[in-house]
Amino acid sequence: MTFMIELLIRTCIETVYLTGMIVLVGLFLGVLRNNSIRNFQRRFGSKALMITGLIGVPIHELSHAIVALLFGHKITKIKLLQKPDENGVMGYVQHSYNQGSVYQQIGNFFTGIAPIFGGVFSILALMRYIIPQAYNKFINILVKSLHVTVLSKSTIEGIINSYSGLVKVIFSLKNFENPYFYIFLFISICISSHISLSSADIKGAFRGLSIIFLILFMVNILNLSKYILNLDLIRYNILITGVLMIAVILSTITFLISLIFIRIS
């Protein structure tokens, strides 16, 4: 009995190591998104949702669809953009999968969280061509994170300082003199306003997460977890956190801008 409890605890910890940061950031982005949208609607009315959704919602839904297809799912119905229905839904992807396939069941988790990474990569693509100096700095931060061997106080402070520097590079005076920067800012706000996960996304992701948990549990029963190096998990989490930080930074900026509009009104 004690052995099974230890296995369950270890599996829970490993599941958190692998997916916890993604889930945590996803929930935080949801809070930022809900507050930002509410502020924009208070200032500009219901049309604010459609303005940001014109770009943000199709990217959100296409992210679902692309990842679903990568995991062998069949897209049965897709709506890239519509007027918000009674539940506030502006788009959706309906897909089916083989419940007998472990690979396709795991795909539910990645399909559910896909809009976070789809939004991040879309913003990075814009950054690459509009403010390449910020993009290069971000890539340098990620490369440095791959060399981390110990997660200490100084390491965490270094990471925080790196992203603080990234914000300064993005919002440098030179960028405000670049007319294309305002295009980047507008599109990034649209994407950030719809980058978080809906309740349906979370529900779908949870189905895949439960399968990931069961696989890790079996790995621990077979005593294969020793091949998962703690060092690699540290680097993995720092790398994932680094990628997600772009979404956090721009979603936070979107929220702050929404507060400014409320103050102006």
CSV table of C-alpha atoms in Angstrom, one decimal:
chain,number,residue,atom,x,y,z
A,1,MET,CA,0.0,0.0,0.0
A,2,THR,CA,2.8,2.4,0.9
A,3,PHE,CA,4.6,1.5,-2.3
A,4,MET,CA,1.5,2.5,-4.4
A,5,ILE,CA,1.1,5.7,-2.5
A,6,GLU,CA,4.7,6.6,-3.2
A,7,LEU,CA,4.2,5.8,-6.9
A,8,LEU,CA,1.2,8.0,-7.1
A,9,ILE,CA,3.0,10.9,-5.3
A,10,ARG,CA,6.0,10.5,-7.6
A,11,THR,CA,3.8,10.4,-10.7
A,12,CYS,CA,1.9,13.5,-9.6
A,13,ILE,CA,5.2,15.4,-9.1
A,14,GLU,CA,6.5,14.3,-12.5
A,15,THR,CA,3.2,15.3,-14.2
A,16,VAL,CA,3.5,18.7,-12.6
A,17,TYR,CA,7.1,19.0,-13.8
A,18,LEU,CA,6.0,18.3,-17.3
A,19,THR,CA,2.8,20.2,-17.6
A,20,GLY,CA,2.4,22.3,-14.5
A,21,MET,CA,4.0,25.5,-15.9
A,22,ILE,CA,1.9,25.3,-19.0
A,23,VAL,CA,-1.3,24.9,-17.0
A,24,LEU,CA,-0.4,27.6,-14.5
A,25,VAL,CA,0.5,30.2,-17.2
A,26,GLY,CA,-2.7,29.2,-19.1
A,27,LEU,CA,-4.8,30.0,-16.1
A,28,PHE,CA,-2.9,33.3,-15.5
A,29,LEU,CA,-3.4,34.3,-19.1
A,30,GLY,CA,-7.1,33.6,-18.7
A,31,VAL,CA,-7.3,36.1,-15.8
A,32,LEU,CA,-5.5,38.7,-17.8
A,33,ARG,CA,-7.6,38.1,-20.8
A,34,ASN,CA,-10.9,38.3,-19.0
A,35,ASN,CA,-10.0,41.6,-17.3
A,36,SER,CA,-8.6,43.1,-20.5
A,37,ILE,CA,-11.7,42.3,-22.5
A,38,ARG,CA,-13.9,43.6,-19.8
A,39,ASN,CA,-12.0,46.9,-19.7
A,40,PHE,CA,-12.0,47.2,-23.5
A,41,GLN,CA,-15.8,46.6,-23.6
A,42,ARG,CA,-16.4,49.2,-20.9
A,43,ARG,CA,-14.5,51.7,-22.9
A,44,PHE,CA,-15.5,50.8,-26.5
A,45,GLY,CA,-18.6,48.6,-26.1
A,46,SER,CA,-19.1,45.2,-27.6
A,47,LYS,CA,-17.4,46.1,-30.8
A,48,ALA,CA,-14.0,45.9,-29.0
A,49,LEU,CA,-14.4,42.1,-28.8
A,50,MET,CA,-14.9,41.8,-32.6
A,51,ILE,CA,-12.0,44.2,-33.3
A,52,THR,CA,-9.5,42.1,-31.3
A,53,GLY,CA,-11.2,38.9,-32.3
A,54,LEU,CA,-10.7,39.6,-36.0
A,55,ILE,CA,-7.1,38.6,-35.7
A,56,GLY,CA,-6.9,36.8,-32.3
A,57,VAL,CA,-9.8,34.3,-32.7
A,58,PRO,CA,-8.7,32.8,-36.1
A,59,ILE,CA,-5.2,32.3,-34.7
A,60,HIS,CA,-6.6,30.7,-31.6
A,61,GLU,CA,-8.8,28.3,-33.6
A,62,LEU,CA,-6.2,27.5,-36.3
A,63,SER,CA,-3.8,26.5,-33.5
A,64,HIS,CA,-6.3,24.0,-32.2
A,65,ALA,CA,-6.9,22.6,-35.7
A,66,ILE,CA,-3.3,22.3,-36.7
A,67,VAL,CA,-2.3,20.4,-33.6
A,68,ALA,CA,-5.3,18.2,-33.7
A,69,LEU,CA,-4.3,17.2,-37.3
A,70,LEU,CA,-0.7,16.6,-36.1
A,71,PHE,CA,-2.1,14.0,-33.6
A,72,GLY,CA,-4.2,12.3,-36.2
A,73,HIS,CA,-7.6,13.8,-35.2
A,74,LYS,CA,-10.3,14.4,-37.8
A,75,ILE,CA,-11.7,18.0,-38.0
A,76,THR,CA,-15.5,17.6,-38.2
A,77,LYS,CA,-16.4,21.3,-38.0
A,78,ILE,CA,-14.5,24.6,-37.7
A,79,LYS,CA,-15.5,28.2,-37.3
A,80,LEU,CA,-12.7,30.6,-37.4
A,81,LEU,CA,-14.7,33.7,-36.4
A,82,GLN,CA,-18.3,34.5,-35.6
A,83,LYS,CA,-20.2,37.1,-33.5
A,84,PRO,CA,-20.1,36.1,-29.8
A,85,ASP,CA,-23.0,33.7,-29.0
A,86,GLU,CA,-24.9,33.6,-25.7
A,87,ASN,CA,-21.8,32.0,-24.1
A,88,GLY,CA,-19.4,34.4,-25.6
A,89,VAL,CA,-18.0,31.9,-28.1
A,90,MET,CA,-16.4,33.5,-31.2
A,91,GLY,CA,-15.0,30.4,-32.8
A,92,TYR,CA,-14.6,26.7,-32.3
A,93,VAL,CA,-13.0,23.5,-33.7
A,94,GLN,CA,-14.9,20.2,-33.4
A,95,HIS,CA,-12.7,17.1,-33.9
A,96,SER,CA,-12.9,13.4,-33.4
A,97,TYR,CA,-10.3,10.9,-32.6
A,98,ASN,CA,-9.7,7.2,-32.1
A,99,GLN,CA,-10.2,6.5,-28.4
A,100,GLY,CA,-8.2,3.3,-28.8
A,101,SER,CA,-5.1,5.3,-29.7
A,102,VAL,CA,-2.9,6.5,-26.8
A,103,TYR,CA,-1.2,8.9,-29.2
A,104,GLN,CA,-4.4,10.5,-30.2
A,105,GLN,CA,-5.7,10.7,-26.7
A,106,ILE,CA,-2.5,12.4,-25.6
A,107,GLY,CA,-3.2,14.8,-28.5
A,108,ASN,CA,-6.2,16.1,-26.6
A,109,PHE,CA,-3.9,17.8,-24.1
A,110,PHE,CA,-1.7,19.5,-26.7
A,111,THR,CA,-4.7,20.4,-28.9
A,112,GLY,CA,-6.3,22.0,-25.8
A,113,ILE,CA,-3.3,24.2,-25.0
A,114,ALA,CA,-2.3,24.9,-28.6
A,115,PRO,CA,-3.6,28.5,-28.7
A,116,ILE,CA,-1.0,29.6,-26.1
A,117,PHE,CA,1.9,28.4,-28.3
A,118,GLY,CA,0.2,29.3,-31.5
A,119,GLY,CA,-0.2,32.9,-30.2
A,120,VAL,CA,3.3,33.0,-28.9
A,121,PHE,CA,4.8,31.8,-32.2
A,122,SER,CA,2.7,34.2,-34.2
A,123,ILE,CA,3.9,37.1,-32.0
A,124,LEU,CA,7.5,35.9,-32.4
A,125,ALA,CA,7.1,35.8,-36.2
A,126,LEU,CA,6.0,39.4,-36.1
A,127,MET,CA,8.8,40.4,-33.8
A,128,ARG,CA,11.3,38.7,-36.0
A,129,TYR,CA,10.5,41.0,-38.9
A,130,ILE,CA,9.3,44.2,-37.2
A,131,ILE,CA,11.6,44.5,-34.2
A,132,PRO,CA,14.4,42.0,-34.9
A,133,GLN,CA,16.6,43.4,-32.1
A,134,ALA,CA,13.9,42.2,-29.5
A,135,TYR,CA,13.6,38.9,-31.3
A,136,ASN,CA,17.4,38.3,-31.2
A,137,LYS,CA,17.5,39.2,-27.5
A,138,PHE,CA,14.7,36.7,-26.8
A,139,ILE,CA,16.5,33.9,-28.7
A,140,ASN,CA,19.7,34.7,-26.7
A,141,ILE,CA,17.8,34.3,-23.5
A,142,LEU,CA,16.4,30.9,-24.6
A,143,VAL,CA,19.9,29.8,-25.6
A,144,LYS,CA,21.4,30.8,-22.3
A,145,SER,CA,18.6,28.9,-20.5
A,146,LEU,CA,19.8,25.7,-22.1
A,147,HIS,CA,23.1,26.0,-20.2
A,148,VAL,CA,21.5,26.2,-16.7
A,149,THR,CA,22.5,23.4,-14.5
A,150,VAL,CA,21.2,24.5,-11.1
A,151,LEU,CA,18.0,26.4,-10.3
A,152,SER,CA,19.4,28.7,-7.6
A,153,LYS,CA,18.4,32.2,-6.4
A,154,SER,CA,21.0,33.8,-8.6
A,155,THR,CA,19.7,31.9,-11.6
A,156,ILE,CA,16.2,33.0,-11.0
A,157,GLU,CA,17.3,36.6,-10.6
A,158,GLY,CA,19.3,36.4,-13.8
A,159,ILE,CA,16.2,35.1,-15.7
A,160,ILE,CA,14.0,37.9,-14.3
A,161,ASN,CA,16.6,40.5,-15.2
A,162,SER,CA,16.9,39.1,-18.7
A,163,TYR,CA,13.1,39.4,-19.3
A,164,SER,CA,13.1,42.9,-17.7
A,165,GLY,CA,15.7,43.8,-20.3
A,166,LEU,CA,13.6,42.3,-23.1
A,167,VAL,CA,10.7,44.5,-22.1
A,168,LYS,CA,13.0,47.6,-22.3
A,169,VAL,CA,14.2,46.5,-25.8
A,170,ILE,CA,10.6,46.0,-27.0
A,171,PHE,CA,9.5,49.4,-25.7
A,172,SER,CA,12.6,51.3,-26.6
A,173,LEU,CA,12.3,54.9,-27.8
A,174,LYS,CA,13.7,53.8,-31.2
A,175,ASN,CA,10.8,51.4,-31.7
A,176,PHE,CA,8.3,54.1,-31.0
A,177,GLU,CA,9.8,56.0,-33.9
A,178,ASN,CA,9.2,53.0,-36.1
A,179,PRO,CA,5.6,53.2,-37.6
A,180,TYR,CA,5.6,49.4,-38.1
A,181,PHE,CA,6.0,49.0,-34.3
A,182,TYR,CA,2.4,50.2,-33.8
A,183,ILE,CA,1.2,47.5,-36.2
A,184,PHE,CA,3.2,44.9,-34.2
A,185,LEU,CA,1.6,46.3,-30.9
A,186,PHE,CA,-1.9,46.3,-32.3
A,187,ILE,CA,-1.7,42.7,-33.7
A,188,SER,CA,0.0,41.5,-30.5
A,189,ILE,CA,-2.8,43.0,-28.4
A,190,CYS,CA,-5.4,41.2,-30.6
A,191,ILE,CA,-3.6,37.9,-30.3
A,192,SER,CA,-3.0,38.3,-26.5
A,193,SER,CA,-6.6,39.1,-26.0
A,194,HIS,CA,-7.6,35.7,-27.3
A,195,ILE,CA,-4.6,33.6,-26.4
A,196,SER,CA,-5.9,32.1,-23.2
A,197,LEU,CA,-7.9,28.8,-22.9
A,198,SER,CA,-11.7,28.5,-22.8
A,199,SER,CA,-13.4,26.2,-20.5
A,200,ALA,CA,-13.9,23.8,-23.4
A,201,ASP,CA,-10.2,24.0,-24.1
A,202,ILE,CA,-9.4,23.1,-20.5
A,203,LYS,CA,-11.8,20.3,-20.5
A,204,GLY,CA,-10.3,18.8,-23.7
A,205,ALA,CA,-6.8,19.2,-22.4
A,206,PHE,CA,-7.7,17.5,-19.1
A,207,ARG,CA,-8.6,14.3,-21.1
A,208,GLY,CA,-5.1,14.2,-22.5
A,209,LEU,CA,-3.5,15.1,-19.2
A,210,SER,CA,-5.1,12.1,-17.5
A,211,ILE,CA,-3.6,9.8,-20.2
A,212,ILE,CA,-0.2,11.4,-19.6
A,213,PHE,CA,-0.5,10.8,-15.9
A,214,LEU,CA,-1.4,7.1,-16.5
A,215,ILE,CA,1.6,6.7,-18.8
A,216,LEU,CA,4.0,8.2,-16.2
A,217,PHE,CA,2.4,5.9,-13.6
A,218,MET,CA,3.2,2.9,-15.7
A,219,VAL,CA,6.7,4.2,-16.3
A,220,ASN,CA,7.2,4.4,-12.5
A,221,ILE,CA,5.8,0.9,-12.0
A,222,LEU,CA,8.3,-0.4,-14.5
A,223,ASN,CA,11.1,1.6,-12.7
A,224,LEU,CA,12.0,3.5,-15.9
A,225,SER,CA,11.7,7.0,-14.4
A,226,LYS,CA,15.4,6.9,-13.5
A,227,TYR,CA,16.1,7.6,-17.1
A,228,ILE,CA,14.4,11.0,-16.8
A,229,LEU,CA,17.2,13.3,-15.6
A,230,ASN,CA,16.3,16.0,-13.1
A,231,LEU,CA,18.8,18.3,-14.9
A,232,ASP,CA,16.8,17.9,-18.2
A,233,LEU,CA,13.6,18.6,-16.4
A,234,ILE,CA,15.0,21.8,-15.0
A,235,ARG,CA,16.2,22.9,-18.5
A,236,TYR,CA,12.8,21.9,-20.0
A,237,ASN,CA,10.9,24.0,-17.5
A,238,ILE,CA,13.1,27.0,-17.9
A,239,LEU,CA,12.8,26.7,-21.7
A,240,ILE,CA,9.0,26.3,-21.6
A,241,THR,CA,8.7,29.2,-19.1
A,242,GLY,CA,10.9,31.3,-21.4
A,243,VAL,CA,8.6,30.7,-24.4
A,244,LEU,CA,5.5,31.4,-22.4
A,245,MET,CA,7.0,34.6,-21.0
A,246,ILE,CA,6.3,36.3,-24.3
A,247,ALA,CA,2.6,35.6,-23.8
A,248,VAL,CA,2.7,36.7,-20.2
A,249,ILE,CA,4.6,40.0,-21.0
A,250,LEU,CA,2.3,41.0,-23.9
A,251,SER,CA,-0.9,39.9,-22.1
A,252,THR,CA,0.1,42.0,-19.1
A,253,ILE,CA,0.8,45.0,-21.4
A,254,THR,CA,-2.6,44.5,-23.0
A,255,PHE,CA,-4.2,44.5,-19.6
A,256,LEU,CA,-2.3,47.7,-18.6
A,257,ILE,CA,-3.3,49.4,-21.8
A,258,SER,CA,-6.9,48.4,-21.1
A,259,LEU,CA,-6.6,50.1,-17.7
A,260,ILE,CA,-5.3,53.3,-19.4
A,261,PHE,CA,-8.3,53.4,-21.7
A,262,ILE,CA,-10.6,53.1,-18.6
A,263,ARG,CA,-8.8,56.0,-16.9
A,264,ILE,CA,-9.0,58.1,-20.1
A,265,SER,CA,-12.8,57.5,-20.3
